[in-house]
CSV table of C-alpha atoms in Angstrom, one decimal:
chain,number,residue,atom,x,y,z
A,1,MET,CA,-12.3,13.2,-16.6
A,2,VAL,CA,-8.9,12.0,-14.8
A,3,THR,CA,-7.2,8.8,-15.3
A,4,LEU,CA,-6.7,6.5,-12.1
A,5,ASP,CA,-3.0,7.5,-12.0
A,6,GLU,CA,-3.8,11.3,-12.3
A,7,LEU,CA,-6.4,10.9,-9.4
A,8,PHE,CA,-3.5,10.4,-6.8
A,9,ALA,CA,-0.8,12.2,-9.0
A,10,ILE,CA,1.0,9.2,-9.1
A,11,ASP,CA,3.6,10.4,-11.7
A,12,SER,CA,4.6,13.3,-9.7
A,13,LEU,CA,6.0,10.7,-7.0
A,14,LEU,CA,8.1,8.9,-9.9
A,15,THR,CA,11.5,9.8,-11.3
A,16,ASP,CA,12.1,10.0,-15.3
A,17,THR,CA,13.7,6.7,-15.0
A,18,GLU,CA,10.9,4.9,-13.2
A,19,ARG,CA,8.2,6.5,-15.7
A,20,GLN,CA,10.5,5.4,-18.7
A,21,ILE,CA,10.6,1.7,-17.3
A,22,ARG,CA,6.8,1.6,-16.5
A,23,GLU,CA,6.0,2.9,-20.1
A,24,THR,CA,8.3,0.4,-21.8
A,25,VAL,CA,6.9,-2.6,-19.9
A,26,ARG,CA,3.4,-1.3,-20.2
A,27,GLN,CA,3.7,-0.9,-24.0
A,28,PHE,CA,5.3,-4.5,-24.4
A,29,GLY,CA,2.4,-5.9,-22.4
A,30,GLU,CA,-0.1,-4.0,-24.6
A,31,GLN,CA,1.3,-4.9,-27.9
A,32,ARG,CA,2.9,-8.3,-27.2
A,33,LEU,CA,1.0,-10.0,-24.6
A,34,ARG,CA,-2.5,-8.7,-24.1
A,35,PRO,CA,-3.8,-9.8,-28.0
A,36,HIS,CA,-3.0,-13.4,-26.8
A,37,VAL,CA,-3.6,-13.7,-22.9
A,38,ALA,CA,-7.2,-14.6,-22.9
A,39,GLU,CA,-6.5,-17.4,-25.4
A,40,TRP,CA,-3.6,-18.7,-23.2
A,41,PHE,CA,-5.8,-18.6,-20.2
A,42,GLU,CA,-8.6,-20.4,-21.9
A,43,GLN,CA,-6.3,-23.2,-23.2
A,44,GLY,CA,-4.3,-23.4,-20.0
A,45,THR,CA,-1.0,-22.7,-21.3
A,46,PHE,CA,1.8,-20.3,-21.4
A,47,PRO,CA,4.7,-19.9,-24.0
A,48,ALA,CA,7.5,-19.4,-21.5
A,49,ARG,CA,10.2,-20.7,-23.8
A,50,GLU,CA,9.3,-18.2,-26.5
A,51,LEU,CA,8.6,-15.3,-24.2
A,52,ALA,CA,11.7,-15.7,-21.7
A,53,PRO,CA,14.3,-14.3,-24.3
A,54,GLU,CA,12.0,-11.4,-25.0
A,55,LEU,CA,11.6,-10.5,-21.3
A,56,GLY,CA,15.3,-11.0,-20.9
A,57,LYS,CA,16.0,-8.6,-24.0
A,58,LEU,CA,14.0,-6.0,-22.1
A,59,GLY,CA,15.9,-6.7,-19.0
A,60,LEU,CA,13.1,-7.8,-16.8
A,61,LEU,CA,14.6,-11.0,-15.5
A,62,GLY,CA,16.5,-10.6,-12.3
A,63,MET,CA,16.2,-7.0,-13.2
A,64,HIS,CA,16.6,-5.9,-9.5
A,65,LEU,CA,20.0,-8.0,-9.2
A,66,GLU,CA,23.7,-6.3,-9.6
A,67,GLY,CA,26.1,-7.9,-12.2
A,68,TYR,CA,26.1,-11.2,-14.3
A,69,GLY,CA,24.0,-9.6,-17.0
A,70,CYS,CA,21.4,-8.4,-14.5
A,71,ALA,CA,20.0,-4.8,-15.0
A,72,GLY,CA,20.7,-3.9,-11.5
A,73,THR,CA,17.5,-1.3,-11.3
A,74,SER,CA,16.0,-0.1,-8.1
A,75,ALA,CA,13.4,-2.0,-6.1
A,76,THR,CA,10.7,0.7,-7.1
A,77,GLU,CA,11.6,0.2,-10.7
A,78,TYR,CA,11.2,-3.7,-10.3
A,79,GLY,CA,8.0,-3.1,-8.5
A,80,LEU,CA,6.5,-0.9,-11.3
A,81,ALA,CA,7.4,-3.3,-14.0
A,82,CYS,CA,5.6,-6.1,-12.0
A,83,LEU,CA,2.6,-3.9,-11.9
A,84,GLU,CA,2.6,-3.5,-15.6
A,85,LEU,CA,3.0,-7.2,-16.2
A,86,GLU,CA,0.3,-8.2,-13.7
A,87,ALA,CA,-2.0,-5.6,-15.4
A,88,ILE,CA,-1.9,-8.0,-18.3
A,89,ASP,CA,-2.2,-11.4,-16.3
A,90,SER,CA,-0.9,-12.6,-13.0
A,91,GLY,CA,0.8,-15.5,-14.7
A,92,VAL,CA,3.1,-13.4,-16.6
A,93,ARG,CA,4.2,-11.5,-13.5
A,94,SER,CA,4.6,-14.9,-11.6
A,95,MET,CA,6.9,-16.4,-14.4
A,96,VAL,CA,9.1,-13.2,-14.2
A,97,SER,CA,8.9,-13.2,-10.4
A,98,VAL,CA,9.8,-16.7,-10.0
A,99,GLN,CA,12.9,-16.6,-12.4
A,100,GLY,CA,14.0,-13.4,-10.9
A,101,SER,CA,13.1,-13.0,-7.2
A,102,LEU,CA,13.2,-16.8,-6.4
A,103,ALA,CA,15.6,-18.9,-8.4
A,104,MET,CA,18.1,-16.0,-9.6
A,105,THR,CA,18.0,-14.2,-6.0
A,106,ALA,CA,18.7,-17.7,-4.4
A,107,ILE,CA,21.8,-18.0,-6.8
A,108,HIS,CA,22.8,-14.4,-6.4
A,109,LYS,CA,22.5,-14.4,-2.6
A,110,TYR,CA,23.7,-17.8,-1.5
A,111,GLY,CA,25.6,-19.5,-4.6
A,112,SER,CA,29.2,-19.6,-5.1
A,113,GLU,CA,31.0,-17.7,-7.8
A,114,GLU,CA,30.9,-20.6,-10.1
A,115,GLN,CA,27.3,-21.1,-9.8
A,116,LYS,CA,26.6,-17.4,-10.2
A,117,GLN,CA,28.7,-17.5,-13.5
A,118,ARG,CA,27.2,-20.7,-14.7
A,119,TRP,CA,23.6,-19.7,-14.4
A,120,LEU,CA,22.9,-16.0,-13.8
A,121,PRO,CA,23.8,-14.7,-17.3
A,122,GLU,CA,21.6,-17.4,-19.0
A,123,LEU,CA,18.7,-16.9,-16.6
A,124,ALA,CA,19.1,-13.1,-17.1
A,125,ALA,CA,19.1,-13.5,-20.8
A,126,GLY,CA,15.9,-15.9,-20.9
A,127,ARG,CA,18.2,-18.5,-22.5
A,128,ALA,CA,17.6,-20.6,-19.5
A,129,ILE,CA,14.4,-20.9,-17.2
A,130,GLY,CA,14.5,-21.6,-13.5
A,131,CYS,CA,12.1,-22.7,-10.7
A,132,PHE,CA,12.1,-22.6,-7.2
A,133,GLY,CA,11.2,-25.8,-5.2
A,134,LEU,CA,9.9,-25.0,-1.5
A,135,THR,CA,6.3,-26.1,-1.0
A,136,GLU,CA,5.5,-29.5,-0.6
A,137,PRO,CA,2.2,-31.4,-1.1
A,138,ASP,CA,1.6,-31.4,2.6
A,139,PHE,CA,3.6,-28.2,3.6
A,140,GLY,CA,2.7,-24.8,2.3
A,141,SER,CA,2.4,-22.4,5.0
A,142,ASN,CA,4.8,-24.4,7.0
A,143,PRO,CA,7.7,-25.1,4.9
A,144,GLY,CA,10.0,-26.0,7.9
A,145,GLY,CA,8.0,-29.4,8.0
A,146,MET,CA,9.4,-30.4,4.5
A,147,ARG,CA,9.9,-34.1,4.1
A,148,THR,CA,12.5,-33.7,1.0
A,149,ARG,CA,15.6,-34.9,2.3
A,150,ALA,CA,19.4,-34.6,1.1
A,151,LYS,CA,21.8,-37.3,2.2
A,152,ARG,CA,25.6,-37.3,1.7
A,153,ASP,CA,27.0,-40.3,-0.2
A,154,GLY,CA,30.7,-39.8,-0.2
A,155,SER,CA,31.2,-36.5,-1.7
A,156,ASP,CA,27.8,-36.5,-3.5
A,157,TRP,CA,24.4,-35.7,-2.2
A,158,ILE,CA,21.3,-37.9,-2.7
A,159,LEU,CA,18.0,-35.9,-2.9
A,160,SER,CA,14.7,-37.6,-2.5
A,161,GLY,CA,11.2,-36.0,-2.4
A,162,ALA,CA,8.5,-34.0,-3.8
A,163,LYS,CA,7.8,-30.3,-4.6
A,164,MET,CA,4.3,-28.9,-5.5
A,165,TRP,CA,2.7,-25.8,-7.0
A,166,ILE,CA,6.1,-25.1,-8.6
A,167,THR,CA,5.9,-22.2,-11.3
A,168,ASN,CA,7.9,-22.7,-14.5
A,169,GLY,CA,8.7,-26.2,-13.0
A,170,SER,CA,8.1,-28.2,-16.3
A,171,VAL,CA,10.1,-25.8,-18.6
A,172,ALA,CA,12.9,-25.1,-16.1
A,173,ASP,CA,16.4,-25.8,-17.0
A,174,VAL,CA,17.5,-25.6,-13.3
A,175,ALA,CA,15.5,-26.1,-10.0
A,176,VAL,CA,16.6,-24.5,-6.9
A,177,VAL,CA,15.4,-27.3,-4.4
A,178,TRP,CA,15.3,-26.9,-0.7
A,179,ALA,CA,16.0,-30.0,1.3
A,180,ARG,CA,16.4,-31.1,5.0
A,181,THR,CA,20.1,-32.3,5.8
A,182,GLU,CA,21.7,-33.3,8.7
A,183,ASP,CA,22.9,-29.9,9.1
A,184,GLY,CA,19.6,-28.3,8.6
A,185,ILE,CA,17.6,-26.9,5.5
A,186,ARG,CA,20.0,-26.3,2.6
A,187,GLY,CA,19.5,-25.5,-1.0
A,188,PHE,CA,20.7,-27.2,-4.1
A,189,LEU,CA,20.9,-26.6,-7.9
A,190,VAL,CA,19.2,-29.4,-9.8
A,191,PRO,CA,19.6,-29.3,-13.5
A,192,ALA,CA,16.5,-30.5,-15.3
A,193,ASP,CA,18.3,-33.3,-17.1
A,194,THR,CA,19.6,-34.9,-13.8
A,195,PRO,CA,18.5,-38.6,-13.6
A,196,GLY,CA,15.8,-39.1,-11.1
A,197,PHE,CA,14.5,-35.6,-11.5
A,198,SER,CA,11.1,-35.3,-13.2
A,199,ALA,CA,8.5,-32.5,-13.4
A,200,ARG,CA,4.8,-33.2,-14.1
A,201,GLU,CA,2.8,-30.2,-15.3
A,202,MET,CA,-0.6,-29.7,-13.4
A,203,HIS,CA,-3.8,-29.1,-15.1
A,204,HIS,CA,-7.6,-28.4,-14.3
A,205,LYS,CA,-6.8,-25.1,-12.6
A,206,LEU,CA,-9.1,-22.6,-12.3
A,207,SER,CA,-6.8,-19.9,-11.5
A,208,LEU,CA,-3.3,-18.9,-13.0
A,209,ARG,CA,-4.3,-20.7,-16.1
A,210,ALA,CA,-1.9,-18.7,-18.3
A,211,SER,CA,1.0,-20.0,-16.1
A,212,ILE,CA,2.9,-23.2,-16.1
A,213,THR,CA,2.5,-25.1,-12.8
A,214,ALA,CA,4.3,-28.3,-12.0
A,215,GLU,CA,4.9,-30.9,-9.3
A,216,LEU,CA,8.6,-32.1,-8.9
A,217,ASP,CA,9.6,-35.5,-8.1
A,218,LEU,CA,13.2,-36.2,-6.9
A,219,ASP,CA,13.8,-40.0,-6.9
A,220,GLY,CA,17.2,-40.5,-5.7
A,221,VAL,CA,18.5,-37.5,-7.4
A,222,ARG,CA,22.5,-37.8,-7.4
A,223,LEU,CA,24.3,-34.4,-7.2
A,224,PRO,CA,27.8,-33.6,-7.0
A,225,ALA,CA,29.1,-31.6,-3.9
A,226,ASP,CA,29.2,-28.2,-5.9
A,227,ALA,CA,25.4,-28.3,-6.6
A,228,LEU,CA,24.9,-27.2,-2.8
A,229,LEU,CA,24.2,-23.5,-2.5
A,230,PRO,CA,27.2,-22.7,0.1
A,231,GLU,CA,25.7,-19.7,1.8
A,232,GLY,CA,22.1,-20.8,2.0
A,233,ARG,CA,21.7,-22.1,5.4
A,234,GLY,CA,18.3,-22.9,7.4
A,235,LEU,CA,14.8,-21.9,6.6
A,236,ALA,CA,15.9,-18.1,6.7
A,237,ALA,CA,17.5,-18.7,3.4
A,238,PRO,CA,14.3,-19.6,1.2
A,239,LEU,CA,12.3,-17.3,3.2
A,240,GLY,CA,14.6,-14.4,2.3
A,241,CYS,CA,14.0,-15.1,-1.3
A,242,LEU,CA,10.3,-15.2,-0.7
A,243,SER,CA,10.3,-11.8,0.7
A,244,GLU,CA,11.8,-10.6,-2.4
A,245,ALA,CA,9.0,-12.1,-4.5
A,246,ARG,CA,6.5,-10.8,-1.9
A,247,PHE,CA,7.7,-7.4,-2.7
A,248,GLY,CA,7.0,-7.7,-6.3
A,249,ILE,CA,3.5,-8.8,-5.4
A,250,VAL,CA,2.9,-5.7,-3.4
A,251,PHE,CA,2.9,-3.8,-6.7
A,252,GLY,CA,2.0,-6.5,-9.0
A,253,ALA,CA,-1.4,-7.2,-7.5
A,254,LEU,CA,-2.4,-3.6,-8.0
A,255,GLY,CA,-1.8,-3.9,-11.7
A,256,ALA,CA,-4.6,-6.3,-12.0
A,257,ALA,CA,-6.8,-4.1,-9.9
A,258,ARG,CA,-5.9,-1.2,-12.1
A,259,ASP,CA,-6.8,-3.1,-15.3
A,260,SER,CA,-9.9,-4.4,-13.7
A,261,LEU,CA,-11.1,-0.9,-12.7
A,262,THR,CA,-10.2,0.7,-16.1
A,263,ALA,CA,-12.3,-2.1,-17.9
A,264,ALA,CA,-15.3,-1.4,-15.4
A,265,ILE,CA,-15.1,2.5,-16.1
A,266,ASP,CA,-14.8,2.1,-19.9
A,267,TYR,CA,-17.8,-0.4,-20.0
A,268,ALA,CA,-19.9,1.7,-17.6
A,269,ARG,CA,-19.6,4.8,-19.8
A,270,THR,CA,-20.5,3.1,-22.9
A,271,ARG,CA,-23.3,0.6,-21.8
A,272,GLU,CA,-26.8,2.0,-21.7
A,273,VAL,CA,-29.3,0.9,-18.8
A,274,PHE,CA,-32.8,2.6,-19.0
A,275,ASP,CA,-31.7,4.9,-21.7
A,276,LYS,CA,-28.6,6.4,-20.1
A,277,PRO,CA,-24.9,5.3,-19.4
A,278,LEU,CA,-24.5,2.9,-16.4
A,279,ALA,CA,-21.8,5.2,-15.4
A,280,ALA,CA,-24.5,8.0,-14.8
A,281,TYR,CA,-26.1,6.2,-12.0
A,282,GLN,CA,-25.2,6.9,-8.3
A,283,LEU,CA,-24.7,3.4,-7.2
A,284,THR,CA,-22.2,2.6,-10.2
A,285,GLN,CA,-20.2,5.9,-9.1
A,286,ALA,CA,-20.0,5.0,-5.6
A,287,LYS,CA,-18.6,1.5,-6.6
A,288,LEU,CA,-15.9,3.3,-8.8
A,289,ALA,CA,-15.1,5.9,-6.3
A,290,ASP,CA,-14.6,3.4,-3.5
A,291,MET,CA,-12.5,1.2,-5.6
A,292,ALA,CA,-10.3,4.1,-6.9
A,293,VAL,CA,-9.6,5.1,-3.4
A,294,GLU,CA,-8.5,1.7,-2.3
A,295,LEU,CA,-6.2,1.5,-5.4
A,296,GLY,CA,-4.8,4.8,-4.8
A,297,LYS,CA,-4.1,4.1,-1.3
A,298,GLY,CA,-2.4,0.7,-2.2
A,299,MET,CA,-0.3,2.3,-4.8
A,300,LEU,CA,1.0,4.9,-2.2
A,301,LEU,CA,1.8,2.2,0.1
A,302,ALA,CA,3.5,0.4,-2.6
A,303,LEU,CA,5.6,3.2,-3.5
A,304,HIS,CA,6.4,4.1,0.2
A,305,LEU,CA,7.7,0.3,0.7
A,306,GLY,CA,9.6,0.7,-2.5
A,307,ARG,CA,11.5,3.8,-1.4
A,308,LEU,CA,12.2,2.1,2.0
A,309,LYS,CA,13.6,-0.9,0.2
A,310,ASP,CA,15.7,1.3,-2.0
A,311,ALA,CA,16.9,2.9,1.1
A,312,GLY,CA,17.8,-0.3,2.7
A,313,GLY,CA,15.4,0.1,5.6
A,314,LEU,CA,12.5,-2.3,4.5
A,315,ARG,CA,11.5,-4.9,7.3
A,316,PRO,CA,9.9,-8.3,6.5
A,317,GLU,CA,6.5,-7.3,8.5
A,318,GLN,CA,6.4,-4.4,6.1
A,319,VAL,CA,6.3,-6.4,3.2
A,320,SER,CA,3.8,-8.5,4.8
A,321,ALA,CA,1.6,-5.6,5.3
A,322,GLY,CA,1.8,-4.7,1.7
A,323,LYS,CA,1.3,-8.2,0.3
A,324,LEU,CA,-1.6,-8.4,2.6
A,325,ASN,CA,-3.3,-5.1,1.5
A,326,SER,CA,-2.6,-5.3,-2.4
A,327,THR,CA,-3.7,-8.8,-2.7
A,328,ARG,CA,-6.8,-8.4,-0.4
A,329,GLU,CA,-7.9,-5.1,-2.1
A,330,ALA,CA,-7.2,-6.1,-5.7
A,331,LEU,CA,-9.4,-9.3,-5.3
A,332,ALA,CA,-12.2,-7.1,-3.9
A,333,ILE,CA,-11.9,-4.7,-6.9
A,334,ALA,CA,-11.8,-7.4,-9.4
A,335,ARG,CA,-15.0,-8.8,-7.9
A,336,GLU,CA,-16.8,-5.6,-7.4
A,337,CYS,CA,-15.9,-4.7,-11.2
A,338,ARG,CA,-17.3,-8.0,-12.3
A,339,THR,CA,-20.9,-6.7,-10.9
A,340,ILE,CA,-20.5,-3.5,-13.0
A,341,LEU,CA,-20.1,-5.7,-16.2
A,342,GLY,CA,-23.2,-7.8,-15.5
A,343,ALA,CA,-23.1,-11.0,-17.3
A,344,ASN,CA,-20.6,-9.7,-19.6
A,345,GLY,CA,-18.1,-9.9,-16.7
A,346,ILE,CA,-17.8,-13.5,-16.8
A,347,THR,CA,-16.5,-13.8,-20.3
A,348,LEU,CA,-12.9,-13.6,-21.4
A,349,ASP,CA,-13.8,-10.6,-23.7
A,350,TYR,CA,-13.2,-8.5,-20.5
A,351,PRO,CA,-10.3,-9.1,-18.3
A,352,VAL,CA,-12.0,-8.8,-14.8
A,353,LEU,CA,-13.0,-12.4,-13.8
A,354,ARG,CA,-9.8,-13.7,-15.2
A,355,HIS,CA,-7.9,-11.2,-12.8
A,356,ALA,CA,-10.1,-12.2,-10.1
A,357,ASN,CA,-9.6,-16.0,-10.5
A,358,ASN,CA,-5.8,-15.3,-10.6
A,359,LEU,CA,-5.8,-13.2,-7.7
A,360,GLU,CA,-7.3,-16.2,-5.5
A,361,SER,CA,-3.9,-17.7,-6.1
A,362,VAL,CA,-1.9,-14.5,-5.5
A,363,LEU,CA,-3.9,-14.1,-2.2
A,364,THR,CA,-2.6,-17.6,-1.2
A,365,TYR,CA,0.9,-18.1,-2.5
A,366,GLU,CA,4.0,-16.9,-0.8
A,367,GLY,CA,2.2,-16.4,2.4
A,368,THR,CA,-1.6,-16.7,2.8
A,369,ALA,CA,-3.5,-13.7,4.0
A,370,GLU,CA,-3.9,-15.3,7.3
A,371,VAL,CA,-0.1,-15.9,7.6
A,372,HIS,CA,0.5,-12.3,7.0
A,373,GLN,CA,-2.1,-11.2,9.3
A,374,LEU,CA,-0.3,-13.3,12.1
A,375,VAL,CA,3.3,-11.9,11.0
A,376,LEU,CA,1.8,-8.3,11.6
A,377,GLY,CA,0.0,-9.7,14.7
A,378,GLU,CA,3.3,-11.1,16.1
A,379,ALA,CA,5.2,-7.6,15.3
A,380,LEU,CA,2.4,-5.8,17.1
A,381,THR,CA,2.2,-7.7,20.2
A,382,GLY,CA,5.3,-9.8,20.4
A,383,SER,CA,3.8,-13.2,20.7
A,384,LYS,CA,3.6,-15.8,18.2
A,385,ALA,CA,0.2,-17.3,17.3
A,386,PHE,CA,1.3,-19.6,14.3
A,387,ARG,CA,0.7,-22.7,16.6
């Protein structure tokens, strides 16, 4: 027998440091998170406040950023950490992704030195939690249509509007909020205790239940001039942050796929059907073989994109290709694994349907599968087909 990593000799493609980071995050996930994640999912809760300092101590928050208490790892190392976190649950990786690739990246790329010094060390250590307010109730795939407005009032800004599907929203200490101004779309740092700002946690979810999702309301929120992110101008600014987060998903979704496939293999080897193990039947082996091949191809693509990013040559459409492939194939793998587990596959005793439910969200957020198909279509043809 070979493991899924051994089948494609993945370890031979990694450096010693990459393997060490992967194993450290994997061990943390198995020991600290896995024993509780099914309960968090069932109860629809996530102990973000409790876990953030632990994640910060491991250096996982904003780990790919330089300075200000951040670990300064490579993109590939960050991707491997995302993979191991999502092997536990997509909600865990989402929390880390939103904190580091969205909120912290926005401050790191577009903030003033004072903003960086104020927030980045706190966010990196997990002493503070951040969220990223771009999506609105009526504007998901088309963020350029946002209705949230920021108007000048003397030297201050007044923000009004609403944001929806905001991970970490109701536990965040600071929100990066994007709004339309007379000068185009700009970003603002909104401390959670600012009058007029409120966050309402969203319930009744069937996906990403072990994750905090909120709706943000901005009712005449008055901010000083220095709340503006000085270098974040136009829609390209928040989309640049989204590209960072999508890169983490390229790796992360494969973690959910690997965990599902590992559970299915273990189950098939021990479950007896008609007096022999389920794994001994041709149909089962065909399913397992096809899924292993897709997982292996996804890993090779993810590592290739990681190397390109570390070399400074990764293009947005390549991130789209990775996000589309990883999420689509991971969801297909989780669903197929459920068929191997039969009725047992619908329980939280096994991770596969939990992963499948989560991946329905991962397929959708930070660019739906259809949006990424159109990004690739435009790259291939030179013609835009979004409208």
